[in-house]
CSV table of C-alpha atoms in Angstrom, one decimal:
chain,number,residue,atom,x,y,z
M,904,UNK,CA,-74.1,7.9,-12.1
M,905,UNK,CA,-71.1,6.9,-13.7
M,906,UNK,CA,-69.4,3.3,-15.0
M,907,UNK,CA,-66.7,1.5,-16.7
M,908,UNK,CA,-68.5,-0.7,-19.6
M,909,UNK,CA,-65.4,-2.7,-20.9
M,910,UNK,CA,-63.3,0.2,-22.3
M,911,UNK,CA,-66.2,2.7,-22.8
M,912,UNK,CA,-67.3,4.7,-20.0
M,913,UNK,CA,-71.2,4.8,-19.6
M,914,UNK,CA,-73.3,7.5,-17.5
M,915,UNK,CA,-76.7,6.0,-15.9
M,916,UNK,CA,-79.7,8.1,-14.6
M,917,UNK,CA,-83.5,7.1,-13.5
M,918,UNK,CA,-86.0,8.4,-15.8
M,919,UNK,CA,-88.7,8.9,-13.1
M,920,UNK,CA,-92.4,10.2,-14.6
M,921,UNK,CA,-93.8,13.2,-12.8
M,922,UNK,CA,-96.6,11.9,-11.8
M,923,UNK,CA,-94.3,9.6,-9.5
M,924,UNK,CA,-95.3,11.0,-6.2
M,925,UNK,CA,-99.5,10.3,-7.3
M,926,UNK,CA,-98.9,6.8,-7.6
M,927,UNK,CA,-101.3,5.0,-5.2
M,928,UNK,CA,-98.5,2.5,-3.7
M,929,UNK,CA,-96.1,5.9,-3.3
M,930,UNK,CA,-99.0,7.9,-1.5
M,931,UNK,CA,-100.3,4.8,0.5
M,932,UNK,CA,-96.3,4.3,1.7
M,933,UNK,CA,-96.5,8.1,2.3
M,934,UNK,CA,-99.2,7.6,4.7
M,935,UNK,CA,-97.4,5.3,7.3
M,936,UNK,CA,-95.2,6.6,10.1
M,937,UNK,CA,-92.1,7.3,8.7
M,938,UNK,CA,-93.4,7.3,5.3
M,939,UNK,CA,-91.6,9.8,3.8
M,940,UNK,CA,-88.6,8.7,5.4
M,941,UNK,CA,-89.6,5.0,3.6
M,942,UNK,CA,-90.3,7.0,0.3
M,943,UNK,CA,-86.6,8.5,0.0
M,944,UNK,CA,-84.9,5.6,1.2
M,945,UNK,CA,-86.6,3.8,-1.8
M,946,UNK,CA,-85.2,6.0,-4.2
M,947,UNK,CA,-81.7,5.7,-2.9
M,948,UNK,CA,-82.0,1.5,-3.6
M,949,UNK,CA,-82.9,2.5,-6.8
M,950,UNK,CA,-80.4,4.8,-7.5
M,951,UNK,CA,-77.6,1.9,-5.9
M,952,UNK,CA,-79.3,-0.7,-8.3
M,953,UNK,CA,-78.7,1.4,-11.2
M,954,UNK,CA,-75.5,0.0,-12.1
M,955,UNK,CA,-76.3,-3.6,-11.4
M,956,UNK,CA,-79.2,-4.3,-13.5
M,957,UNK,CA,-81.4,-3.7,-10.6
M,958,UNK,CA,-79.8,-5.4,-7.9
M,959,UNK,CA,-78.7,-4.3,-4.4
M,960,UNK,CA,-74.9,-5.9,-4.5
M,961,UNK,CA,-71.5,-3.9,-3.9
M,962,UNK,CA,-69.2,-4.7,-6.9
M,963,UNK,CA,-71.7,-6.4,-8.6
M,964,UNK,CA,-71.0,-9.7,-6.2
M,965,UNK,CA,-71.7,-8.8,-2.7
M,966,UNK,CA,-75.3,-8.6,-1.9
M,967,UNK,CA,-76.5,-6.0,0.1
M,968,UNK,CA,-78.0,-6.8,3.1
M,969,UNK,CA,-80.1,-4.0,5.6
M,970,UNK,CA,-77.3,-3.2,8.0
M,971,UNK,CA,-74.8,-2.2,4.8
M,972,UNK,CA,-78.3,-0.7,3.1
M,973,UNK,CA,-78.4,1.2,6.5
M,974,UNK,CA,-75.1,2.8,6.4
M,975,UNK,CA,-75.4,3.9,2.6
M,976,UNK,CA,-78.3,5.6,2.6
M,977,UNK,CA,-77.9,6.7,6.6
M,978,UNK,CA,-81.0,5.4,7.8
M,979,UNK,CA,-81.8,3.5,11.3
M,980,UNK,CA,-81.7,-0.4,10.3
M,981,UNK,CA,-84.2,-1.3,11.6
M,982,UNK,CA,-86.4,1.9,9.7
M,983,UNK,CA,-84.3,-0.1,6.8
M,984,UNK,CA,-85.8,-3.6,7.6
M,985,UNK,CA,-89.6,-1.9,7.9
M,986,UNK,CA,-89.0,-0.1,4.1
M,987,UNK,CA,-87.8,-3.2,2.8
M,988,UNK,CA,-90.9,-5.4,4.0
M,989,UNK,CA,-92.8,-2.9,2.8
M,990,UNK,CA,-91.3,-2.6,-0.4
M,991,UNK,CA,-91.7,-6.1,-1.4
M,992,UNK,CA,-95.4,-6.0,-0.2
M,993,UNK,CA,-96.2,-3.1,-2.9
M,994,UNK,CA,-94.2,-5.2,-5.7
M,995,UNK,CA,-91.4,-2.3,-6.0
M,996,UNK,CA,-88.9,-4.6,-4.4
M,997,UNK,CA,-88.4,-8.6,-4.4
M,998,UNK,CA,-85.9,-11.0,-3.1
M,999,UNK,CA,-83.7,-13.1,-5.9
M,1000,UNK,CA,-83.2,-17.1,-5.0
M,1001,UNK,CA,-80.0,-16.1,-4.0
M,1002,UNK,CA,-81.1,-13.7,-1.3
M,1003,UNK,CA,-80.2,-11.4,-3.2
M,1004,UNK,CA,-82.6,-7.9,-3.2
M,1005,UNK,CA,-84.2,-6.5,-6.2
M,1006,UNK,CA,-85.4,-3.4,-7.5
M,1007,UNK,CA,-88.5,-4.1,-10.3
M,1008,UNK,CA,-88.9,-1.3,-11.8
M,1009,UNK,CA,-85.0,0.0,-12.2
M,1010,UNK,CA,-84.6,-1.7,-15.8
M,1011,UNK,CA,-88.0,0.0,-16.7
M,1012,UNK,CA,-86.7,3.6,-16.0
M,1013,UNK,CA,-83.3,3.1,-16.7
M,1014,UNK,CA,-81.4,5.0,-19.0
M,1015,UNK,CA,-78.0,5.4,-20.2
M,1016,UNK,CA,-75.4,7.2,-22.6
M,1017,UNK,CA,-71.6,6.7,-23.3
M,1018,UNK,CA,-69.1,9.0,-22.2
M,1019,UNK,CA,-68.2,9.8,-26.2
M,1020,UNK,CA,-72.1,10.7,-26.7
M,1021,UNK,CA,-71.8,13.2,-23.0
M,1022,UNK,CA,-69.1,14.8,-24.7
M,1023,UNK,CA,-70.4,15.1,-28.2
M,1024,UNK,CA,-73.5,16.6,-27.0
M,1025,UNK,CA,-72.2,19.1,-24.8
M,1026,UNK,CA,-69.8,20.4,-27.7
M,1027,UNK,CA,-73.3,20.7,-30.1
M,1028,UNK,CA,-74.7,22.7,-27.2
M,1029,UNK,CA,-72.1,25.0,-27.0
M,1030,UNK,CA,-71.5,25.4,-30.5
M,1031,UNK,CA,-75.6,26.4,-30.1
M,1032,UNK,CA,-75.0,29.3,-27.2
M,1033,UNK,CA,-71.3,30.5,-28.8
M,1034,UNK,CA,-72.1,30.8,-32.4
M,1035,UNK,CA,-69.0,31.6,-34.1
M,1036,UNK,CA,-68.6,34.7,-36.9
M,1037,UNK,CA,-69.2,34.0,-40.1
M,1038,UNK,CA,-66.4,33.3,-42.1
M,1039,UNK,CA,-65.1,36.2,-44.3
M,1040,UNK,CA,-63.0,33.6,-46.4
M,1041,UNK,CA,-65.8,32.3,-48.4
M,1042,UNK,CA,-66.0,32.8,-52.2
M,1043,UNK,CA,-68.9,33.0,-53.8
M,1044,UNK,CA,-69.2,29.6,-54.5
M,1045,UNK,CA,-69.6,28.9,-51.0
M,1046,UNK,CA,-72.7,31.1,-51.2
M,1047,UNK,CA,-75.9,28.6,-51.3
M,1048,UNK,CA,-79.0,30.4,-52.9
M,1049,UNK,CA,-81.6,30.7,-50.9
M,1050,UNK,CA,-84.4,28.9,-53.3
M,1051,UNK,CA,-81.3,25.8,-52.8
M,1052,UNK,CA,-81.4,26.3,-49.2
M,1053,UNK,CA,-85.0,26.6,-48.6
M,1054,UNK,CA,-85.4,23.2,-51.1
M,1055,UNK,CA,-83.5,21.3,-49.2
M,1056,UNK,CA,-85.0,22.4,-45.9
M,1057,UNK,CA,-88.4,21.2,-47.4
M,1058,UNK,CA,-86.9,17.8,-48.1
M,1059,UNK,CA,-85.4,18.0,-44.4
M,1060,UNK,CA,-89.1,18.5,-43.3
M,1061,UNK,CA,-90.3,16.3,-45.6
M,1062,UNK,CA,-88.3,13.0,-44.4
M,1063,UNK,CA,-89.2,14.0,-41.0
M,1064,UNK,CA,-93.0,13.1,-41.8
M,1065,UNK,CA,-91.7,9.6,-42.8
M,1066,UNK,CA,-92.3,6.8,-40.1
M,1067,UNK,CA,-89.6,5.4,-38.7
M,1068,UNK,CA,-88.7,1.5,-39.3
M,1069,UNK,CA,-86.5,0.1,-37.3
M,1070,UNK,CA,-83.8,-2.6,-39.3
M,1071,UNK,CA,-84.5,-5.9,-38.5
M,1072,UNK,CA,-82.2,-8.1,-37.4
M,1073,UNK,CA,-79.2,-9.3,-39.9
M,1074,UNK,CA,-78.6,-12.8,-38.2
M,1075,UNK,CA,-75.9,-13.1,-40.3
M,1076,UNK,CA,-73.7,-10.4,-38.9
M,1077,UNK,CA,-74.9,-11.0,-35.0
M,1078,UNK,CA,-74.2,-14.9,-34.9
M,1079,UNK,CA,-71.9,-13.9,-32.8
M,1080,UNK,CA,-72.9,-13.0,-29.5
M,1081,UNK,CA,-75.9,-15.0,-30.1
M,1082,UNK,CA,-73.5,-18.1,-30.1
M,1083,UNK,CA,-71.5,-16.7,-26.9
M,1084,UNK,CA,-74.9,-17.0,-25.5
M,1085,UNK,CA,-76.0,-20.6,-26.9
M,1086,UNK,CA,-72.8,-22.1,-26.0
M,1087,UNK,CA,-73.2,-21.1,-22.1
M,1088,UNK,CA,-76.5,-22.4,-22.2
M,1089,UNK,CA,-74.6,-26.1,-23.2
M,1090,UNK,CA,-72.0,-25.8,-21.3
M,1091,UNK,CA,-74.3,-24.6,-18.2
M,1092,UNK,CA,-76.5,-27.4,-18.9
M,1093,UNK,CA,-79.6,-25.4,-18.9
M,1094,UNK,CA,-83.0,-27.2,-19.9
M,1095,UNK,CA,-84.4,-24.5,-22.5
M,1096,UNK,CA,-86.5,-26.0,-25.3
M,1097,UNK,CA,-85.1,-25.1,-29.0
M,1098,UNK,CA,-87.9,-22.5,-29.0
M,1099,UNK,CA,-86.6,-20.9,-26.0
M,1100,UNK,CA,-83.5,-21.4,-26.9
M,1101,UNK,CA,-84.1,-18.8,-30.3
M,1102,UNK,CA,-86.3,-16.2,-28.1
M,1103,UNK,CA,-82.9,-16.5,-25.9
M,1104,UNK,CA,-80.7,-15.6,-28.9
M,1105,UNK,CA,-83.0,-12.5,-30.0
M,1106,UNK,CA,-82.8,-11.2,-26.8
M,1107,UNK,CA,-79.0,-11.8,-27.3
M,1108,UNK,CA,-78.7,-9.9,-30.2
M,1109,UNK,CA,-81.5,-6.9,-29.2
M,1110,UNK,CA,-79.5,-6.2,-26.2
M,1111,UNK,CA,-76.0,-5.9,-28.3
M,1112,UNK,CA,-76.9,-3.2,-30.1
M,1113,UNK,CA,-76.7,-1.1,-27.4
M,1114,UNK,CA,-74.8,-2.7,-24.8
M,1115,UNK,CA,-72.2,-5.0,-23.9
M,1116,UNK,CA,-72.2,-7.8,-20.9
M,1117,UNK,CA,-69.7,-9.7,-19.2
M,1118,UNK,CA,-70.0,-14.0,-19.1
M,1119,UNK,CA,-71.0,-13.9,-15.3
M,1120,UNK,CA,-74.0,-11.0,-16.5
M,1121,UNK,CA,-75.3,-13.4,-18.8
M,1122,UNK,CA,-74.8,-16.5,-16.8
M,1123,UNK,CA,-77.1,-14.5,-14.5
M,1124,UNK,CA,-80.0,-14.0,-16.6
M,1125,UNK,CA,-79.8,-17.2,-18.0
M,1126,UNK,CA,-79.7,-18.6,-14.3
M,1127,UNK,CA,-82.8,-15.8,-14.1
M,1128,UNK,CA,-85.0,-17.2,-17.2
M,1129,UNK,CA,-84.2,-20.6,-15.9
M,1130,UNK,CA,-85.9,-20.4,-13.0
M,1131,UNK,CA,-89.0,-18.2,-14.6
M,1132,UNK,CA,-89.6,-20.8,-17.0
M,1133,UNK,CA,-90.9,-23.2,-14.4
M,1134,UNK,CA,-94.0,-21.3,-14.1
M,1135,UNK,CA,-93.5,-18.5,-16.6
M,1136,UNK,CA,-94.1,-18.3,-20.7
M,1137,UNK,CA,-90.4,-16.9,-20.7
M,1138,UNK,CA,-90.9,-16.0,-24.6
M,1139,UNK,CA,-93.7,-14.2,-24.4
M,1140,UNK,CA,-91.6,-12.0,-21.3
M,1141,UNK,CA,-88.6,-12.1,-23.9
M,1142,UNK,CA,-90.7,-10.7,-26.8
M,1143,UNK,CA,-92.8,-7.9,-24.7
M,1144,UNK,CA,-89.1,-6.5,-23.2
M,1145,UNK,CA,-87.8,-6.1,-26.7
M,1146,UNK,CA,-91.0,-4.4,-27.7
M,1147,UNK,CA,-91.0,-2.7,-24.8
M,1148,UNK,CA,-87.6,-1.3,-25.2
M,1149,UNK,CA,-86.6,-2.8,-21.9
M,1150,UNK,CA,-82.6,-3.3,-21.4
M,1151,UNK,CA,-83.0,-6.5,-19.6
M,1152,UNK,CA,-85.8,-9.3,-19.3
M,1153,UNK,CA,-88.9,-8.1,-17.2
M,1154,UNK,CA,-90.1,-9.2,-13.8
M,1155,UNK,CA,-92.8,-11.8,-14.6
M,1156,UNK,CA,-96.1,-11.0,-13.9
M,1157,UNK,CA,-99.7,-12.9,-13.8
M,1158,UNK,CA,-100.3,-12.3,-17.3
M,1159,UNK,CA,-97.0,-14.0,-18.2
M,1160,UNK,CA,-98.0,-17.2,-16.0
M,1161,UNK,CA,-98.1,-20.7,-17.8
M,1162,UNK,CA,-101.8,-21.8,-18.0
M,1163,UNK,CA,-101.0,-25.5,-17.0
M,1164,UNK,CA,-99.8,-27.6,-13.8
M,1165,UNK,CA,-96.3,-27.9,-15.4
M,1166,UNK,CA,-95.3,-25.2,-12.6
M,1167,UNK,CA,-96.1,-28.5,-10.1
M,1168,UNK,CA,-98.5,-26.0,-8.2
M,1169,UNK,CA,-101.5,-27.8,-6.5
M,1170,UNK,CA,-104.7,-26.2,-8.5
M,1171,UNK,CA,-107.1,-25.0,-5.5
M,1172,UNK,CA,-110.7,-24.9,-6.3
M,1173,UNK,CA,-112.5,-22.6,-4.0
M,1174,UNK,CA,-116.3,-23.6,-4.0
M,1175,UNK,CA,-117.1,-20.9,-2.0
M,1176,UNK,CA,-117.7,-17.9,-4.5
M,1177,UNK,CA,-117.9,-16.9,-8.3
M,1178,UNK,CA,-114.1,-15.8,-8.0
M,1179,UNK,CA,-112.0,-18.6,-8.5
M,1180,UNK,CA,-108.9,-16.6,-7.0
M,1181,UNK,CA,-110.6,-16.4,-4.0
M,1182,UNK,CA,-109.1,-19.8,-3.0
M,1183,UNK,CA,-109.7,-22.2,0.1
M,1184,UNK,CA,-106.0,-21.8,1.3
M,1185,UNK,CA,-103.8,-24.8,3.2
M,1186,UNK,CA,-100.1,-24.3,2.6
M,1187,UNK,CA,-98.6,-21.6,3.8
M,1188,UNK,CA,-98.0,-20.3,-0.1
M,1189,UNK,CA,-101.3,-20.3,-1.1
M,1190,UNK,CA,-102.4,-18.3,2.0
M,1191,UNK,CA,-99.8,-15.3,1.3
M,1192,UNK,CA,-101.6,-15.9,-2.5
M,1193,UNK,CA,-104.9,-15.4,-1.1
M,1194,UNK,CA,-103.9,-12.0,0.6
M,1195,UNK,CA,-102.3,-10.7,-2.8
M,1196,UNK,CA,-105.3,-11.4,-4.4
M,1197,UNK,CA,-107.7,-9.3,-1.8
M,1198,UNK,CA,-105.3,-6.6,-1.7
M,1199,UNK,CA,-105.2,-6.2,-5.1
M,1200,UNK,CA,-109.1,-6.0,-5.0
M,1201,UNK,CA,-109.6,-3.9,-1.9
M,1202,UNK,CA,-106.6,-1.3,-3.0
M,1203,UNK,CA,-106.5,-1.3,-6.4
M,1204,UNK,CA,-109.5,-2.8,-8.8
M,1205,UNK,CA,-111.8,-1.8,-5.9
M,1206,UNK,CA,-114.2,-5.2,-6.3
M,1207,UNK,CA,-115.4,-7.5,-3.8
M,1208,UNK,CA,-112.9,-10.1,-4.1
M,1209,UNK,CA,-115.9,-12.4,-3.9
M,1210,UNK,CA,-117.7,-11.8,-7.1
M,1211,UNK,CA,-115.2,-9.5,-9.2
M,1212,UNK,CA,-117.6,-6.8,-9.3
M,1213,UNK,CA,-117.2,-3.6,-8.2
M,1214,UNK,CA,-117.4,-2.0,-4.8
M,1215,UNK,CA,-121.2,-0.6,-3.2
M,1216,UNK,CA,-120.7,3.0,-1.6
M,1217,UNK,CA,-121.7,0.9,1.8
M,1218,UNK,CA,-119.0,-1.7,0.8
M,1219,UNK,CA,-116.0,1.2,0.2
M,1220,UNK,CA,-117.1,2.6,3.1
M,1221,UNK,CA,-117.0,-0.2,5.8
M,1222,UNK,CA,-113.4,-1.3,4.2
M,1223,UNK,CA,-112.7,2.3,4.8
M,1224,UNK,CA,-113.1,1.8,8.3
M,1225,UNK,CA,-111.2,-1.4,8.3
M,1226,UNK,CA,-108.6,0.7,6.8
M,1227,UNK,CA,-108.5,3.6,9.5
M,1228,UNK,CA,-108.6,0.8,12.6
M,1229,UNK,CA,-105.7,-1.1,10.8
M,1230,UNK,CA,-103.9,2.3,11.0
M,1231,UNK,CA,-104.7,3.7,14.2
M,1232,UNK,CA,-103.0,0.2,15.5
M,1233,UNK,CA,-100.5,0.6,13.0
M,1234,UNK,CA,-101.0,-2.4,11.3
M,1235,UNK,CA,-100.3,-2.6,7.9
M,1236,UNK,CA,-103.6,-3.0,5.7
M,1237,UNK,CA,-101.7,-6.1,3.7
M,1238,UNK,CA,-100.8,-7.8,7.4
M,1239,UNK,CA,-104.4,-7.1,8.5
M,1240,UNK,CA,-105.9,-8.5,5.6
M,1241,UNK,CA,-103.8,-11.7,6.3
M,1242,UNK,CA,-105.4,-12.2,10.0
M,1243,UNK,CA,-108.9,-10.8,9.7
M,1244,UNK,CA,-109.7,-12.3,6.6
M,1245,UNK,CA,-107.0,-15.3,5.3
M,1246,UNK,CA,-106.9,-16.7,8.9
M,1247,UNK,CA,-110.5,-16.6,9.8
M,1248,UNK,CA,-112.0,-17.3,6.6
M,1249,UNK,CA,-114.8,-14.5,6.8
M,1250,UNK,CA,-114.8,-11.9,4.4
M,1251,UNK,CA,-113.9,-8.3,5.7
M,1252,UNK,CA,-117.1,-6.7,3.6
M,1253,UNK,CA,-118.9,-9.0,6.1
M,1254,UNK,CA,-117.3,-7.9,9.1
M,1255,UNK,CA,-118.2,-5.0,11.0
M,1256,UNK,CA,-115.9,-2.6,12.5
M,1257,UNK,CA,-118.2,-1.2,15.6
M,1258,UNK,CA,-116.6,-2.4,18.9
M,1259,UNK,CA,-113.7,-4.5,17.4
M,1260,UNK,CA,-110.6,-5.4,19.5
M,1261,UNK,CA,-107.3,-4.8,18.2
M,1262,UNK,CA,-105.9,-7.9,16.4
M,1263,UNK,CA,-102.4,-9.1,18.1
M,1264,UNK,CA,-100.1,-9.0,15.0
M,1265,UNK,CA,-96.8,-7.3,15.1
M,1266,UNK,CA,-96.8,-3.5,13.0
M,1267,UNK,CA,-94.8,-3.3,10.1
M,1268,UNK,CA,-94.3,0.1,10.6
């Protein structure tokens, strides 16, 4: 894809891994009706979220919503409503406080080149395929000896061996855009600490080198970190996206939460098992945090949510079967995990599956 970056034009593309299609959440998507319908409607968000730093929004103001999303990517909307619940139930999609819909892992794979770099390249390959004639001008001073040539190509190879390390950053000659940045976050009147306030600026400076943002783009991830840092170490996310190499600041994750009850998040004890995620829930938030957590066990660490440890053969098997029954009703495993095992408070490694009724929960497939 193409854009207009202030006066230089800038090309986007997805840098997908191979191994893209073997991804558990992509096969386990796959496996639904309409799955592969679900699969290729993912990648056109992502491809519409290139330009926005992963967000679904027409000119970079109007968000998306699935009737629009429907007539882009010609899908049925309500196929477009099923994909996009689904999405955000695998973590490859998430709604912004603004309603506004997100792609995670689009800043992740994202990459980009200027229009001056396209056209450079191109020329270097051309001049590779269409070598031109030698030059029957040259003296014999032009003439390098080959023991000159081949020395230098050993120095070439040489300097090739040699690690690379990266400049560090001259604060003196990015002040700057890191003061663009400080200023909005006075003038805003954002609550960042000093120390946040200098993990801000880095970020500032990092993502200067090798692009350019408008006020309202960084009025946006301000807005963005402001929000995280209520229950998120936002440093700690600033420093692991500049190490990463990431082009904007990362989607938080667990390991990025603040170990303390700052976040005003009631600290639920469950008393029931080892597992201390395996809370007693009461609010409705704590309830869809429950499911997470034994879907992350069931699907992914394969453990009995119960005691962290891993899964019997009898164990995988009878979830197995929960598995097939949720998909011969076609329920979705997260949604049946919610009623058969949140809502009734028994685990699903203690229910059996011979002779069960099917649960009445809507399908959101």
């Amino acid at each position: 894809m193409k854009t207009a970056d202030n006066q230089t034009k800038r090309f986007y593309w997805l840098k997908l891994k191979d191994n893209f299609f073997d991804r558990e959440e992509i096969q386990l998507i796959e496996s639904l009706p309409n799955g592969k319908e679900y699969v290729l409607i993912l990648l056109k968000f992502m491809m519409k979220a290139i330009n926005s730093e992963g967000r679904l929004v027409v000119k970079d103001v109007i968000p998306y919503n699935p009737q629009m999303l429907a007539t882009v990517t010609h899908s049925n909307v309500d196929t477009v409503r099923s994909a996009i619940d689904i999405f955000i139930k695998f973590g490859l999609m998430s709604t912004l406080d603004d309603g506004t819909l997100y792609m995670n892992e689009v800043q992740a794979l994202l990459g980009s080149e200027t229009e001056f770099a396209a056209k450079k390249r191109e020329y270097r390959q051309n001049q590779k395929s269409n070598p031109q004639l030698p030059d029957k001008s040259k003296t014999k001073k032009d003439i390098v000896p080959d023991n000159v040539r081949q020395e230098n190509r050993d120095k070439t190879l040489e300097n090739k061996n040699i690690p690379y390390n990266p400049p560090s950053v001259d604060l003196s000659n990015n002040l700057g855009i890191a003061d663009i940045w400080t200023n909005l976050i006075k003038s805003g009147g954002y609550s960042f600490s000093d120390t946040e306030i200098n993990s801000i600026r880095e970020f500032a400076i990092y993502k200067s080198r090798f692009d350019s943002v408008t006020e309202q783009q960084i009025k946006y991830t301000l807005d963005i970190l402001s929000e995280h840092k209520k229950s998120y170490d936002i440093c700690r996310m600033i420093k692991h996206s500049i190490a990463s190499g990431y082009k904007a600041v990362m989607t938080p994750t667990k390991d990025f939460l603040i170990n303390s009850t700052s976040a005003n998040k009631p600290v639920v004890v469950s008393g029931r098992y080892l597992s201390t995620e395996y809370i007693t829930p009461e609010t409705r938030e704590q309830k869809l945090e429950l499911r997470n957590y034994l879907e992350r066990c069931y699907m992914r660490e394969l453990v009995d949510p119960r005691t962290g440890l891993a899964l019997t053969s009898e164990q995988k098997a009878l979830f197995k079967a929960h598995y097939d029954f949720a998909k011969s009703q076609h329920i979705s495993i997260t949604e049946y995990i919610y009623q058969n095992e949140v809502l009734t408070g028994s685990c699903l490694l203690d229910q059996p599956i011979t002779g069960k009724n099917s649960p009445v929960i809507d399908s959101v497939a």
